[in-house]
Amino acid sequence: MIKLPALLAAVLMAMSTALHAEEKLVVYNWAEYIPESTVADFEKETGIKVEYSTYENNEVMYSKIKLQKGKGYDIVVPSAYLVSKMRQEGLLQKIDKTKLTNLKNLSPDLLDKPYDPGNGYSLPYLWGSTGIGVNSKEIDPSTITSWADLWDEKWQGKLLLTDDVREVFHMALKKNGFSTNSTNPDEVKVAYEDLQKLMPNVLVFNADAPREPFMAGDVNLGMIWSGEVIMAQADNPDIHYVFPKEGAGFWVDSFVIPVGAENVESAHKFIDYMLRPEVGQKVVEELGYSTPNAAAKALLSEELQNNPVIFPSAEIMKTAEFQNDIGDAMKLYDGYWEKLKTGE
Amino acid sequence: MNLLNFRRFAIVLTLVWLGLFVLVPHVLVLLTSVMSPDAQHLAVWPLTLNSWERLFEPVYAEVFWRSLWLSTLTTVICLVLGYPFAYIVAKLPNVWRGVLLFLMIVPFWTNSLIRTYAIKLILGNKGLVNAALLGTGVVDEPLQLLYTPFAVVFGLVYVLLPFMVLPLVSSFDKLDSTLLEAAQDLGASFWARFRLIIVPLTMPGIIAGSLMVFLPAMGMFYVADLLGGAKNLLLGNIIKNQFLVVRDWPFGAAFSVALIVIMAGLLWLYFLANRRINRQGGLDDESL
């Protein structure tokens, strides 16, 4: 009967060596924003144990990083305007590019932008657009051409909006001919007052996956992200994507390493892994968002490369306005946003 | 001697625990609520009552009343469903009573978030309820159930019902059946027995259950987020958004404190009611 303690001791020893030997990486990403197998493949190849958690919008992520002063996570994937904000507040650390062998794969189109000149602190992961989703079984997609169409009284209690302050304001700002990055209080107020008129039409603010209510048949019209449409179409080809004529919302999400990250080495390995052409290819194939990775794009099938939802036409891109940091004006947006959601 | 030492140790441990994890955090929340909001540091000096004043803005008063109304509705429905159920359970032989309580608890081994997602599938336009209504011809168009206050109350009742039933069962347990027999012998009708004996004697259970449903119902933001379409329906949604999205911590803290004050007020009423019941020669209510 001496076996049990001996076994226990062996297990404990095995556990403690495992604890010491194991490299770790804590990733904090948007929900459903990486193919499930990619994380597992990365773990298998590198032996690094990945702890993965998700957030539903930029603001929640920012609050946590801010509160923990940049500790607790090794990789985060903020949108451009928050890359800028977090960089200026000293929440990010420089990415050591000498550790990245796949940097050359990135297309220069989305590098060296004002939110992070020279890409010292961020490298783009995916970009995409926010437009209008239509279920063609219930609504003729050709009748929906603009954000303004959503204001029609006949959609009372029918619309889905994303639970994202910048995207919702984008609609109203564009509808009134303003920039999506407007910091002019008068313009933002006009947008707010216009959104108040839209609220009776809103059924739901969706935070995690806008395609779900479309696929469940609970909504047939509303805002949706380009990749969500591609994912939804795999199961339900009736869901269509419309680029509103005032301009869809365009955004880039980038890998950053918070200043207090504990596994900096692993974080660089992860970024480098994600920059591989075949990994980038799989990301686009499974998520349907657009990749800034030129080498990955070249590997995609003709059909995907020419899919206008993933890679919009040159005509659309010419007028596309990307989200940018708007500094202190954000407080103004947040205040109005809270009022809108409370019903005022 | 040892026993005395242990007692002292246990008391000190409990006090330290409560002080560290209950008192200190609450003092911090209270302190935050009178500080000034700041984008960089979340909350800074100087002290101000600004956040407290904002609580009384009409838009928040509206949320407050809506929250109160939804929570009250949830409590009443839980009581109407839970009271007869608890009565039946308490009157059953021990074996059955165990089985029934077990069946009520089993779903709660699954995370409530997952069960809330399941409710979405049931209430959706193509969900079970609408399929049944359409199939039987009761309605021609699917009813909009999901993303409405109805769905929120449905979800709250589902999640909170056991908190109503359990205190009621324990109250019914203590109900002396000889009193009811005596009343019956003296010619009291069922209604009279119910009104004059059963309800007063189970009042501690009714109040305890109602509090345990009502108070959490005001704060369950995820139910309102998932089933109510993420509009700010409950006080809990406002608090969550103030902390996570808008980052106005003093205002969020003021809201939290206000909620705590409401809870404390209700608990005080409970205490008063209990004392009155005891004085009237009702139940010995130490266990609740």
Short mmCIF file of C-alpha atoms in Angstrom, two decimals, chain A residues 56 59-60 62-63 66-67 85 89 163 202-205 208 213 216-218 334 337-338 341-344, chain B residues 39-40 42 59 63 66 117 124-126 144 146-147 229-232 240-247 249:
data_model
loop_
_atom_site.label_atom_id
_atom_site.label_comp_id
_atom_site.label_asym_id
_atom_site.label_seq_id
_atom_site.Cartn_x
_atom_site.Cartn_y
_atom_site.Cartn_z
CA GLU A 56 -16.77 42.21 -27.30
CA GLU A 59 -13.92 50.00 -24.88
CA VAL A 60 -14.15 46.98 -22.58
CA TYR A 62 -9.21 49.28 -23.12
CA SER A 63 -10.76 49.61 -19.65
CA LYS A 66 -5.89 50.63 -18.48
CA LEU A 67 -6.97 49.38 -15.08
CA LYS A 85 -4.61 56.22 -27.76
CA GLU A 89 -0.72 56.76 -22.91
CA ASP A 163 -22.80 47.49 -29.93
CA VAL A 202 -33.58 49.43 -33.24
CA LEU A 203 -34.44 45.97 -31.97
CA VAL A 204 -31.05 44.90 -30.67
CA PHE A 205 -27.47 46.02 -30.13
CA ASP A 208 -20.48 39.25 -30.09
CA PRO A 213 -29.52 37.06 -35.15
CA ALA A 216 -31.61 32.73 -36.45
CA GLY A 217 -34.17 34.79 -38.38
CA ASP A 218 -34.58 37.32 -35.58
CA ASP A 334 -19.41 58.08 -25.08
CA TRP A 337 -23.89 56.78 -26.64
CA GLU A 338 -24.95 56.14 -23.06
CA LYS A 341 -28.85 53.23 -25.19
CA THR A 342 -30.82 54.43 -22.20
CA GLY A 343 -33.53 55.66 -24.51
CA GLU A 344 -32.98 59.36 -24.69
CA ALA B 39 -9.92 59.81 -18.33
CA GLN B 40 -6.34 59.11 -17.35
CA LEU B 42 -10.36 56.84 -13.64
CA VAL B 59 -33.00 59.80 -17.99
CA VAL B 63 -34.04 53.52 -15.91
CA ARG B 66 -38.06 50.58 -15.37
CA TYR B 117 -28.32 31.70 -24.63
CA GLY B 124 -36.55 33.59 -31.26
CA ASN B 125 -38.67 34.23 -34.35
CA LYS B 126 -37.94 30.68 -35.46
CA GLN B 144 -41.46 39.41 -31.45
CA LEU B 146 -36.84 38.04 -28.08
CA TYR B 147 -35.15 41.41 -27.39
CA GLY B 229 -31.03 43.59 -26.94
CA ALA B 230 -28.34 45.33 -24.88
CA LYS B 231 -30.37 48.46 -24.31
CA ASN B 232 -29.92 49.87 -20.84
CA LYS B 240 -21.52 47.93 -16.15
CA ASN B 241 -21.37 50.52 -18.93
CA GLN B 242 -20.16 53.28 -16.67
CA PHE B 243 -17.28 51.12 -15.52
CA LEU B 244 -16.35 49.39 -18.77
CA VAL B 245 -17.42 51.57 -21.68
CA VAL B 246 -17.75 55.17 -20.58
CA ARG B 247 -15.14 54.82 -17.81
CA TRP B 249 -16.03 55.42 -12.41
#
